[in-house]
mmCIF file of C-alpha atoms and ligand atoms in Angstrom:
data_model
loop_
_atom_site.group_PDB
_atom_site.id
_atom_site.type_symbol
_atom_site.label_atom_id
_atom_site.label_comp_id
_atom_site.label_asym_id
_atom_site.label_seq_id
_atom_site.Cartn_x
_atom_site.Cartn_y
_atom_site.Cartn_z
ATOM 1 C CA UNK A 1 51.941 81.449 7.005
ATOM 2 C CA UNK A 2 51.566 78.192 9.005
ATOM 3 C CA UNK A 3 49.288 75.505 7.601
ATOM 4 C CA UNK A 4 49.303 73.356 10.772
ATOM 5 C CA UNK A 5 45.610 73.201 11.776
ATOM 6 C CA UNK A 6 46.382 72.942 15.495
ATOM 7 C CA UNK A 7 48.705 75.936 15.319
ATOM 8 C CA UNK A 8 46.016 77.886 13.457
ATOM 9 C CA UNK A 9 43.371 76.957 16.054
ATOM 10 C CA UNK A 10 45.697 77.955 18.891
ATOM 11 C CA UNK A 11 46.515 81.272 17.172
ATOM 12 C CA UNK A 12 42.804 81.964 16.657
ATOM 13 C CA UNK A 13 42.016 81.279 20.334
ATOM 14 C CA UNK A 14 44.885 83.518 21.454
ATOM 15 C CA UNK A 15 43.980 86.340 19.083
ATOM 16 C CA UNK A 16 40.443 86.362 20.559
ATOM 17 C CA UNK A 17 41.632 86.117 24.163
ATOM 18 C CA UNK A 18 40.720 88.923 26.559
ATOM 19 C CA UNK A 19 42.338 87.297 29.630
ATOM 20 C CA UNK A 20 45.277 85.021 28.878
ATOM 21 C CA UNK A 21 47.211 83.099 31.528
ATOM 22 C CA UNK A 22 50.514 81.467 30.599
ATOM 23 C CA UNK A 23 51.361 78.647 33.016
ATOM 24 C CA UNK A 24 54.976 77.493 32.866
ATOM 25 C CA UNK A 25 57.309 74.882 34.278
ATOM 26 C CA UNK A 26 60.958 73.920 34.036
ATOM 27 C CA UNK A 27 60.704 73.006 30.323
ATOM 28 C CA UNK A 28 60.332 76.667 29.335
ATOM 29 C CA UNK A 29 63.865 77.308 30.638
ATOM 30 C CA UNK A 30 65.461 74.178 29.213
ATOM 31 C CA UNK A 31 66.624 75.935 26.057
ATOM 32 C CA UNK A 32 68.347 78.470 28.342
ATOM 33 C CA UNK A 33 70.512 75.594 29.571
ATOM 34 C CA UNK A 34 68.676 75.033 32.867
ATOM 35 C CA UNK A 35 67.889 71.423 33.732
ATOM 36 C CA UNK A 36 64.326 70.225 34.217
ATOM 37 C CA UNK A 37 63.424 67.954 37.145
ATOM 38 C CA UNK A 38 61.801 64.762 35.879
ATOM 39 C CA UNK A 39 63.136 64.109 32.419
ATOM 40 C CA UNK A 40 64.923 60.782 32.260
ATOM 41 C CA UNK A 41 68.749 61.108 32.346
ATOM 42 C CA UNK A 42 68.951 64.934 32.154
ATOM 43 C CA UNK A 43 66.412 65.868 34.853
ATOM 44 C CA UNK A 44 67.696 66.923 38.297
ATOM 45 C CA UNK A 45 65.693 64.170 39.987
ATOM 46 C CA UNK A 46 67.359 61.579 37.741
ATOM 47 C CA UNK A 47 70.626 62.476 39.476
ATOM 48 C CA UNK A 48 69.494 63.498 42.950
ATOM 49 C CA UNK A 49 66.880 62.300 45.419
ATOM 50 C CA UNK A 50 64.390 65.171 45.894
ATOM 51 C CA UNK A 51 63.820 64.127 49.513
ATOM 52 C CA UNK A 52 67.548 64.753 50.175
ATOM 53 C CA UNK A 53 67.481 68.243 48.638
ATOM 54 C CA UNK A 54 64.037 69.797 48.419
ATOM 55 C CA UNK A 55 62.603 69.347 51.912
ATOM 56 C CA UNK A 56 62.978 71.280 55.162
ATOM 57 C CA UNK A 57 64.115 68.073 56.902
ATOM 58 C CA UNK A 58 66.897 67.538 54.345
ATOM 59 C CA UNK A 59 68.150 71.091 54.916
ATOM 60 C CA UNK A 60 68.172 70.686 58.686
ATOM 61 C CA UNK A 61 70.006 67.356 58.295
ATOM 62 C CA UNK A 62 72.622 68.492 55.766
ATOM 63 C CA UNK A 63 72.586 72.293 55.325
ATOM 64 C CA UNK A 64 76.033 72.511 53.662
ATOM 65 C CA UNK A 65 75.123 69.861 51.093
ATOM 66 C CA UNK A 66 71.782 71.435 50.176
ATOM 67 C CA UNK A 67 73.261 74.963 50.114
ATOM 68 C CA UNK A 68 76.051 73.850 47.784
ATOM 69 C CA UNK A 69 73.490 72.279 45.431
ATOM 70 C CA UNK A 70 71.635 75.596 45.307
ATOM 71 C CA UNK A 71 74.892 77.510 44.788
ATOM 72 C CA UNK A 72 75.568 75.287 41.777
ATOM 73 C CA UNK A 73 72.087 76.089 40.427
ATOM 74 C CA UNK A 74 72.495 79.844 41.157
ATOM 75 C CA UNK A 75 75.620 79.691 38.939
ATOM 76 C CA UNK A 76 73.706 78.016 36.091
ATOM 77 C CA UNK A 77 70.951 80.636 36.244
ATOM 78 C CA UNK A 78 73.412 83.537 36.492
ATOM 79 C CA UNK A 79 75.050 82.288 33.289
ATOM 80 C CA UNK A 80 71.717 81.817 31.509
ATOM 81 C CA UNK A 81 69.643 84.186 29.392
ATOM 82 C CA UNK A 82 65.969 84.103 28.446
ATOM 83 C CA UNK A 83 65.396 81.932 25.364
ATOM 84 C CA UNK A 84 62.966 82.452 22.454
ATOM 85 C CA UNK A 85 60.163 80.806 24.478
ATOM 86 C CA UNK A 86 60.434 83.421 27.260
ATOM 87 C CA UNK A 87 60.699 86.201 24.677
ATOM 88 C CA UNK A 88 57.630 84.975 22.765
ATOM 89 C CA UNK A 89 55.598 84.875 25.995
ATOM 90 C CA UNK A 90 56.661 88.456 26.807
ATOM 91 C CA UNK A 91 55.753 89.445 23.231
ATOM 92 C CA UNK A 92 52.166 88.224 23.749
ATOM 93 C CA UNK A 93 51.744 91.061 26.268
ATOM 94 C CA UNK A 94 52.217 93.547 23.457
ATOM 95 C CA UNK A 95 49.576 91.826 21.285
ATOM 96 C CA UNK A 96 46.774 90.940 23.712
ATOM 97 C CA UNK A 97 44.749 92.968 26.253
ATOM 98 C CA UNK A 98 45.628 91.030 29.432
ATOM 99 C CA UNK A 99 48.430 88.534 29.949
ATOM 100 C CA UNK A 100 49.616 87.058 33.255
ATOM 101 C CA UNK A 101 52.347 84.488 33.725
ATOM 102 C CA UNK A 102 51.972 81.886 36.482
ATOM 103 C CA UNK A 103 55.274 80.061 36.828
ATOM 104 C CA UNK A 104 56.585 77.199 38.924
ATOM 105 C CA UNK A 105 60.118 78.317 38.082
ATOM 106 C CA UNK A 106 62.402 80.122 40.492
ATOM 107 C CA UNK A 107 64.882 81.412 37.893
ATOM 108 C CA UNK A 108 63.491 84.903 37.143
ATOM 109 C CA UNK A 109 63.842 84.403 33.361
ATOM 110 C CA UNK A 110 60.283 85.503 32.515
ATOM 111 C CA UNK A 111 60.906 88.843 34.215
ATOM 112 C CA UNK A 112 64.262 89.192 32.440
ATOM 113 C CA UNK A 113 62.516 88.524 29.102
ATOM 114 C CA UNK A 114 60.149 91.430 29.802
ATOM 115 C CA UNK A 115 56.999 89.803 31.202
ATOM 116 C CA UNK A 116 55.471 92.290 33.638
ATOM 117 C CA UNK A 117 52.923 90.259 35.583
ATOM 118 C CA UNK A 118 54.691 87.134 36.834
ATOM 119 C CA UNK A 119 53.344 85.068 39.725
ATOM 120 C CA UNK A 120 55.982 82.781 41.234
ATOM 121 C CA UNK A 121 54.229 79.776 42.788
ATOM 122 C CA UNK A 122 57.393 78.083 44.089
ATOM 123 C CA UNK A 123 59.303 81.178 45.202
ATOM 124 C CA UNK A 124 62.513 82.648 43.838
ATOM 125 C CA UNK A 125 66.186 81.739 44.007
ATOM 126 C CA UNK A 126 66.984 85.444 44.353
ATOM 127 C CA UNK A 127 65.313 85.825 47.741
ATOM 128 C CA UNK A 128 66.310 84.280 51.067
ATOM 129 C CA UNK A 129 64.700 83.849 54.479
ATOM 130 C CA UNK A 130 65.733 82.410 57.801
ATOM 131 C CA UNK A 131 64.981 78.798 58.590
ATOM 132 C CA UNK A 132 62.206 79.744 61.006
ATOM 133 C CA UNK A 133 60.602 81.823 58.229
ATOM 134 C CA UNK A 134 60.346 84.795 60.576
ATOM 135 C CA UNK A 135 62.758 87.060 58.675
ATOM 136 C CA UNK A 136 62.251 87.247 54.933
ATOM 137 C CA UNK A 137 63.155 89.279 51.877
ATOM 138 C CA UNK A 138 66.961 89.028 52.014
ATOM 139 C CA UNK A 139 68.988 89.293 48.814
ATOM 140 C CA UNK A 140 72.548 88.120 48.125
ATOM 141 C CA UNK A 141 74.044 91.525 48.962
ATOM 142 C CA UNK A 142 72.646 91.306 52.504
ATOM 143 C CA UNK A 143 75.095 88.524 53.414
ATOM 144 C CA UNK A 144 77.713 88.700 50.636
ATOM 145 C CA UNK A 145 80.511 89.463 53.125
ATOM 146 C CA UNK A 146 79.844 86.341 55.234
ATOM 147 C CA UNK A 147 82.282 83.453 54.817
ATOM 148 C CA UNK A 148 80.003 80.940 56.495
ATOM 149 C CA UNK A 149 78.055 78.543 54.237
ATOM 150 C CA UNK A 150 75.118 78.485 54.512
ATOM 151 C CA UNK A 151 75.112 82.108 55.631
ATOM 152 C CA UNK A 152 73.277 83.294 58.739
ATOM 153 C CA UNK A 153 70.226 85.526 59.014
ATOM 154 C CA UNK A 154 71.426 89.139 59.569
ATOM 155 C CA UNK A 155 68.592 89.595 62.102
ATOM 156 C CA UNK A 156 68.444 86.427 64.240
ATOM 157 C CA UNK A 157 71.596 84.467 63.375
ATOM 158 C CA UNK A 158 69.584 81.404 62.275
ATOM 159 C CA UNK A 159 70.588 79.622 59.028
ATOM 160 C CA UNK A 160 69.381 81.312 55.861
ATOM 161 C CA UNK A 161 67.684 79.276 53.127
ATOM 162 C CA UNK A 162 66.476 80.058 49.603
ATOM 163 C CA UNK A 163 62.907 81.399 49.641
ATOM 164 C CA UNK A 164 61.610 78.528 47.504
ATOM 165 C CA UNK A 165 58.851 75.996 48.169
ATOM 166 C CA UNK A 166 60.062 72.565 49.172
ATOM 167 C CA UNK A 167 57.929 69.413 49.313
ATOM 168 C CA UNK A 168 55.413 69.479 52.148
ATOM 169 C CA UNK A 169 55.530 73.277 52.386
ATOM 170 C CA UNK A 170 52.639 75.600 51.654
ATOM 171 C CA UNK A 171 52.864 77.785 48.558
ATOM 172 C CA UNK A 172 52.935 81.564 49.249
ATOM 173 C CA UNK A 173 49.277 82.394 49.955
ATOM 174 C CA UNK A 174 49.168 85.552 47.829
ATOM 175 C CA UNK A 175 50.679 83.721 44.841
ATOM 176 C CA UNK A 176 48.430 80.654 44.928
ATOM 177 C CA UNK A 177 45.303 82.741 45.624
ATOM 178 C CA UNK A 178 45.976 85.074 42.677
ATOM 179 C CA UNK A 179 46.970 82.187 40.358
ATOM 180 C CA UNK A 180 43.784 80.282 41.163
ATOM 181 C CA UNK A 181 41.642 83.385 40.650
ATOM 182 C CA UNK A 182 43.298 84.146 37.297
ATOM 183 C CA UNK A 183 42.963 80.551 36.070
ATOM 184 C CA UNK A 184 39.306 80.381 37.082
ATOM 185 C CA UNK A 185 38.628 83.577 35.130
ATOM 186 C CA UNK A 186 40.819 83.259 32.021
ATOM 187 C CA UNK A 187 39.568 82.497 28.530
ATOM 188 C CA UNK A 188 42.798 80.816 27.387
ATOM 189 C CA UNK A 189 45.423 78.982 29.433
ATOM 190 C CA UNK A 190 48.682 78.463 27.562
ATOM 191 C CA UNK A 191 50.688 75.765 29.354
ATOM 192 C CA UNK A 192 54.398 75.467 28.546
ATOM 193 C CA UNK A 193 56.975 72.948 29.759
ATOM 194 C CA UNK A 194 55.475 71.283 32.799
ATOM 195 C CA UNK A 195 54.948 67.600 33.516
ATOM 196 C CA UNK A 196 51.861 68.537 35.562
ATOM 197 C CA UNK A 197 52.540 66.218 38.466
ATOM 198 C CA UNK A 198 53.290 68.626 41.330
ATOM 199 C CA UNK A 199 50.257 69.875 43.241
ATOM 200 C CA UNK A 200 48.667 72.278 43.923
ATOM 201 C CA UNK A 201 50.256 73.958 40.857
ATOM 202 C CA UNK A 202 49.198 71.087 38.597
ATOM 203 C CA UNK A 203 45.540 71.882 39.286
ATOM 204 C CA UNK A 204 45.743 75.175 37.298
ATOM 205 C CA UNK A 205 44.816 73.599 33.913
ATOM 206 C CA UNK A 206 41.885 71.771 35.556
ATOM 207 C CA UNK A 207 40.620 75.015 37.088
ATOM 208 C CA UNK A 208 40.842 76.794 33.745
ATOM 209 C CA UNK A 209 39.198 73.937 31.809
ATOM 210 C CA UNK A 210 36.363 73.751 34.354
ATOM 211 C CA UNK A 211 35.813 77.484 33.890
ATOM 212 C CA UNK A 212 35.425 76.951 30.139
ATOM 213 C CA UNK A 213 38.843 78.240 29.031
ATOM 214 C CA UNK A 214 40.686 76.812 26.034
ATOM 215 C CA UNK A 215 43.736 74.959 27.380
ATOM 216 C CA UNK A 216 46.692 74.818 24.985
ATOM 217 C CA UNK A 217 49.707 72.676 25.934
ATOM 218 C CA UNK A 218 53.195 73.157 24.467
ATOM 219 C CA UNK A 219 55.613 70.342 25.242
ATOM 220 C CA UNK A 220 57.903 67.985 23.311
ATOM 221 C CA UNK A 221 56.349 65.084 25.263
ATOM 222 C CA UNK A 222 52.736 64.072 25.726
ATOM 223 C CA UNK A 223 52.757 64.609 29.529
ATOM 224 C CA UNK A 224 49.818 64.633 31.983
ATOM 225 C CA UNK A 225 48.555 68.071 30.867
ATOM 226 C CA UNK A 226 48.283 67.101 27.177
ATOM 227 C CA UNK A 227 45.435 64.684 27.899
ATOM 228 C CA UNK A 228 43.373 67.455 29.518
ATOM 229 C CA UNK A 229 44.272 70.097 26.932
ATOM 230 C CA UNK A 230 42.030 71.037 24.037
ATOM 231 C CA UNK A 231 45.072 71.693 21.839
ATOM 232 C CA UNK A 232 48.476 70.036 22.114
ATOM 233 C CA UNK A 233 51.352 71.657 20.207
ATOM 234 C CA UNK A 234 54.185 69.184 20.273
ATOM 235 C CA UNK A 235 57.740 70.549 20.299
ATOM 236 C CA UNK A 236 60.200 72.633 22.304
ATOM 237 C CA UNK A 237 58.858 75.965 23.556
ATOM 238 C CA UNK A 238 61.698 77.874 21.893
ATOM 239 C CA UNK A 239 60.498 76.662 18.493
ATOM 240 C CA UNK A 240 56.722 76.385 18.924
ATOM 241 C CA UNK A 241 56.084 79.697 20.723
ATOM 242 C CA UNK A 242 57.818 82.070 18.267
ATOM 243 C CA UNK A 243 55.863 80.339 15.474
ATOM 244 C CA UNK A 244 52.670 80.756 17.486
ATOM 245 C CA UNK A 245 53.328 84.468 18.021
ATOM 246 C CA UNK A 246 53.806 84.961 14.263
ATOM 247 C CA UNK A 247 50.497 83.143 13.642
ATOM 248 C CA UNK A 248 48.729 85.317 16.283
ATOM 249 C CA UNK A 249 50.095 88.471 14.615
ATOM 250 C CA UNK A 250 48.867 87.261 11.228
ATOM 251 C CA UNK A 251 45.461 86.500 12.676
ATOM 252 C CA UNK A 252 45.200 89.920 14.332
ATOM 253 C CA UNK A 253 46.268 91.624 11.088
ATOM 254 C CA UNK A 254 43.277 89.890 9.458
HETATM 255 C C1 BJW B 1 59.915 71.080 27.633
HETATM 256 C C2 BJW B 1 61.115 71.313 26.958
HETATM 257 C C3 BJW B 1 61.164 72.408 26.070
HETATM 258 C C4 BJW B 1 61.370 69.603 28.241
HETATM 259 N N1 BJW B 1 60.087 73.173 25.902
HETATM 260 N N2 BJW B 1 58.860 71.843 27.429
HETATM 261 C C5 BJW B 1 47.972 65.987 45.591
HETATM 262 C C6 BJW B 1 48.228 64.736 45.049
HETATM 263 C C7 BJW B 1 49.487 64.126 45.229
HETATM 264 C C8 BJW B 1 50.495 64.763 45.936
HETATM 265 C C9 BJW B 1 50.240 65.995 46.469
HETATM 266 C C10 BJW B 1 48.995 66.583 46.300
HETATM 267 N N3 BJW B 1 49.027 67.800 46.910
HETATM 268 C C11 BJW B 1 50.256 67.969 47.447
HETATM 269 C C12 BJW B 1 51.009 66.891 47.204
HETATM 270 C C13 BJW B 1 52.436 66.703 47.646
HETATM 271 C C14 BJW B 1 53.440 67.375 46.763
HETATM 272 C C15 BJW B 1 53.302 66.791 45.364
HETATM 273 O O1 BJW B 1 52.675 67.341 44.481
HETATM 274 N N4 BJW B 1 53.940 65.662 45.133
HETATM 275 C C16 BJW B 1 53.873 64.976 43.836
HETATM 276 C C17 BJW B 1 55.240 65.054 43.153
HETATM 277 C C18 BJW B 1 53.441 63.554 44.066
HETATM 278 N N5 BJW B 1 53.272 68.814 46.767
HETATM 279 C C19 BJW B 1 53.842 69.566 47.704
HETATM 280 O O2 BJW B 1 54.499 69.085 48.607
HETATM 281 C C20 BJW B 1 53.619 71.069 47.615
HETATM 282 N N6 BJW B 1 53.175 71.557 48.885
HETATM 283 C C21 BJW B 1 51.989 71.296 49.366
HETATM 284 O O3 BJW B 1 51.140 70.680 48.749
HETATM 285 O O4 BJW B 1 51.796 71.771 50.636
HETATM 286 C C22 BJW B 1 50.583 71.465 51.334
HETATM 287 C C23 BJW B 1 50.598 72.278 52.591
HETATM 288 C C24 BJW B 1 49.533 73.110 52.858
HETATM 289 C C25 BJW B 1 49.536 73.865 54.052
HETATM 290 C C26 BJW B 1 50.600 73.775 54.942
HETATM 291 C C27 BJW B 1 51.675 72.965 54.649
HETATM 292 C C28 BJW B 1 51.662 72.194 53.472
HETATM 293 C C29 BJW B 1 54.926 71.804 47.337
HETATM 294 C C30 BJW B 1 55.541 71.422 46.040
HETATM 295 C C31 BJW B 1 56.914 72.093 45.913
HETATM 296 C C32 BJW B 1 57.646 71.698 44.645
HETATM 297 N N7 BJW B 1 58.986 72.178 44.734
HETATM 298 C C33 BJW B 1 59.873 71.992 43.584
HETATM 299 C C34 BJW B 1 61.257 72.546 43.968
HETATM 300 C C35 BJW B 1 61.227 74.078 43.994
HETATM 301 C C36 BJW B 1 62.502 74.682 44.424
HETATM 302 C C37 BJW B 1 63.675 74.423 43.495
HETATM 303 O O5 BJW B 1 63.573 74.524 42.254
HETATM 304 O O6 BJW B 1 64.714 74.152 44.036
HETATM 305 O O7 BJW B 1 59.335 72.701 42.446
HETATM 306 S S1 BJW B 1 59.964 70.307 42.999
HETATM 307 C C38 BJW B 1 60.002 70.715 41.295
HETATM 308 O O8 BJW B 1 58.780 70.247 40.631
HETATM 309 C C39 BJW B 1 59.953 72.239 41.235
HETATM 310 C C40 BJW B 1 59.060 72.485 40.045
HETATM 311 O O9 BJW B 1 58.531 73.794 40.090
HETATM 312 C C41 BJW B 1 58.026 71.395 40.183
HETATM 313 C C42 BJW B 1 57.301 71.083 38.912
HETATM 314 O O10 BJW B 1 58.153 70.545 37.930
HETATM 315 P P1 BJW B 1 57.995 70.968 36.409
HETATM 316 O O11 BJW B 1 58.235 72.407 36.253
HETATM 317 O O12 BJW B 1 56.723 70.442 35.886
HETATM 318 O O13 BJW B 1 59.255 70.209 35.745
HETATM 319 P P2 BJW B 1 59.363 68.690 35.253
HETATM 320 O O14 BJW B 1 60.798 68.383 35.153
HETATM 321 O O15 BJW B 1 58.518 67.786 36.040
HETATM 322 O O16 BJW B 1 58.750 68.765 33.762
HETATM 323 C C43 BJW B 1 59.415 69.452 32.707
HETATM 324 C C44 BJW B 1 58.542 69.393 31.484
HETATM 325 O O17 BJW B 1 59.149 70.175 30.468
HETATM 326 C C45 BJW B 1 58.380 67.971 30.912
HETATM 327 O O18 BJW B 1 57.016 67.769 30.624
HETATM 328 C C46 BJW B 1 59.211 68.007 29.636
HETATM 329 O O19 BJW B 1 58.696 67.139 28.623
HETATM 330 C C47 BJW B 1 59.079 69.457 29.246
HETATM 331 N N8 BJW B 1 60.127 70.002 28.347
HETATM 332 N N9 BJW B 1 62.037 70.375 27.297
HETATM 333 C C48 BJW B 1 58.962 72.864 26.550
HETATM 334 N N10 BJW B 1 62.324 72.703 25.355
#
């Protein structure tokens, strides 16, 4: 049994939770071998300029370059598996009455780990749409036989792009609306692996705290969220979360 008082407090809050929201960022997938964005040296933005890769203007300017960067990332995700952090989050669903996952990630690893209610704020790398945004919902199989890169929209012939949210673009309305409603009505918000600097997603912990929820932050670094969190559990998600799930189980068993 853990003796860490912060771990015990977090386990107690989770065991009592009736409406838990887990809010995740790139750090939750790091132990699956997927790079984060802002970590010094290893983060994607330490190597690449986000304005050259994650904006509509950049794609219009250099579609082949941006597409090839995404192809490289598709390969990394295809080779990856959910790690113990994803699995522990999915496990919470089996222990607690209501669990939703609000993620900024586009890698689909929460769903692969078994989480059933996943809200993707920044889209998905498994869906594609045309540059005008008029035709949506394409999957790789829809254009797998095309040699052209980037491929063309099967309906209008316009360039296809990943259905992800780039800087300056609105988040999908249904996703942000549901995430905000869940955060404003949860009793615990468990935040894992986000630097908390990209808005409007970064406002989720503030919404939850304002609504009186207990905000728990899991991160190896004391990032922006930690200051606002009631409980900060320092360490990698793949180590902290399985330990937390064991402590929740123990608490529920009395
Ligand atoms: C671990 C770990 C381990 C490591 N375990 N943890 C208000 C104020 C200021 C600016 C703005 C504002 N509102 C809007 C803006 C502008 C902008 C913005 O926020 N800019 C800031 C950066 C300054 N926001 C936008 O442009 C958004 N759109 C918008 O606001 O539209 C308005 C609009 C309305 C109506 C019409 C039109 C427009 C869109 C933001 C889109 C972000 N897109 C990206 C790319 C997605 C696609 C892709 O992946 O290719 O999303 S950028 C990138 O950042 C990605 C992430 O989802 C997002 C967040 O990053 P995340 O997940 O926090 O990762 P990191 O790397 O920052 O942090 C990793 C963390 O993990 C660290 O803390 C580590 O310590 C930790 N860690 N190992 C646990 N093992």
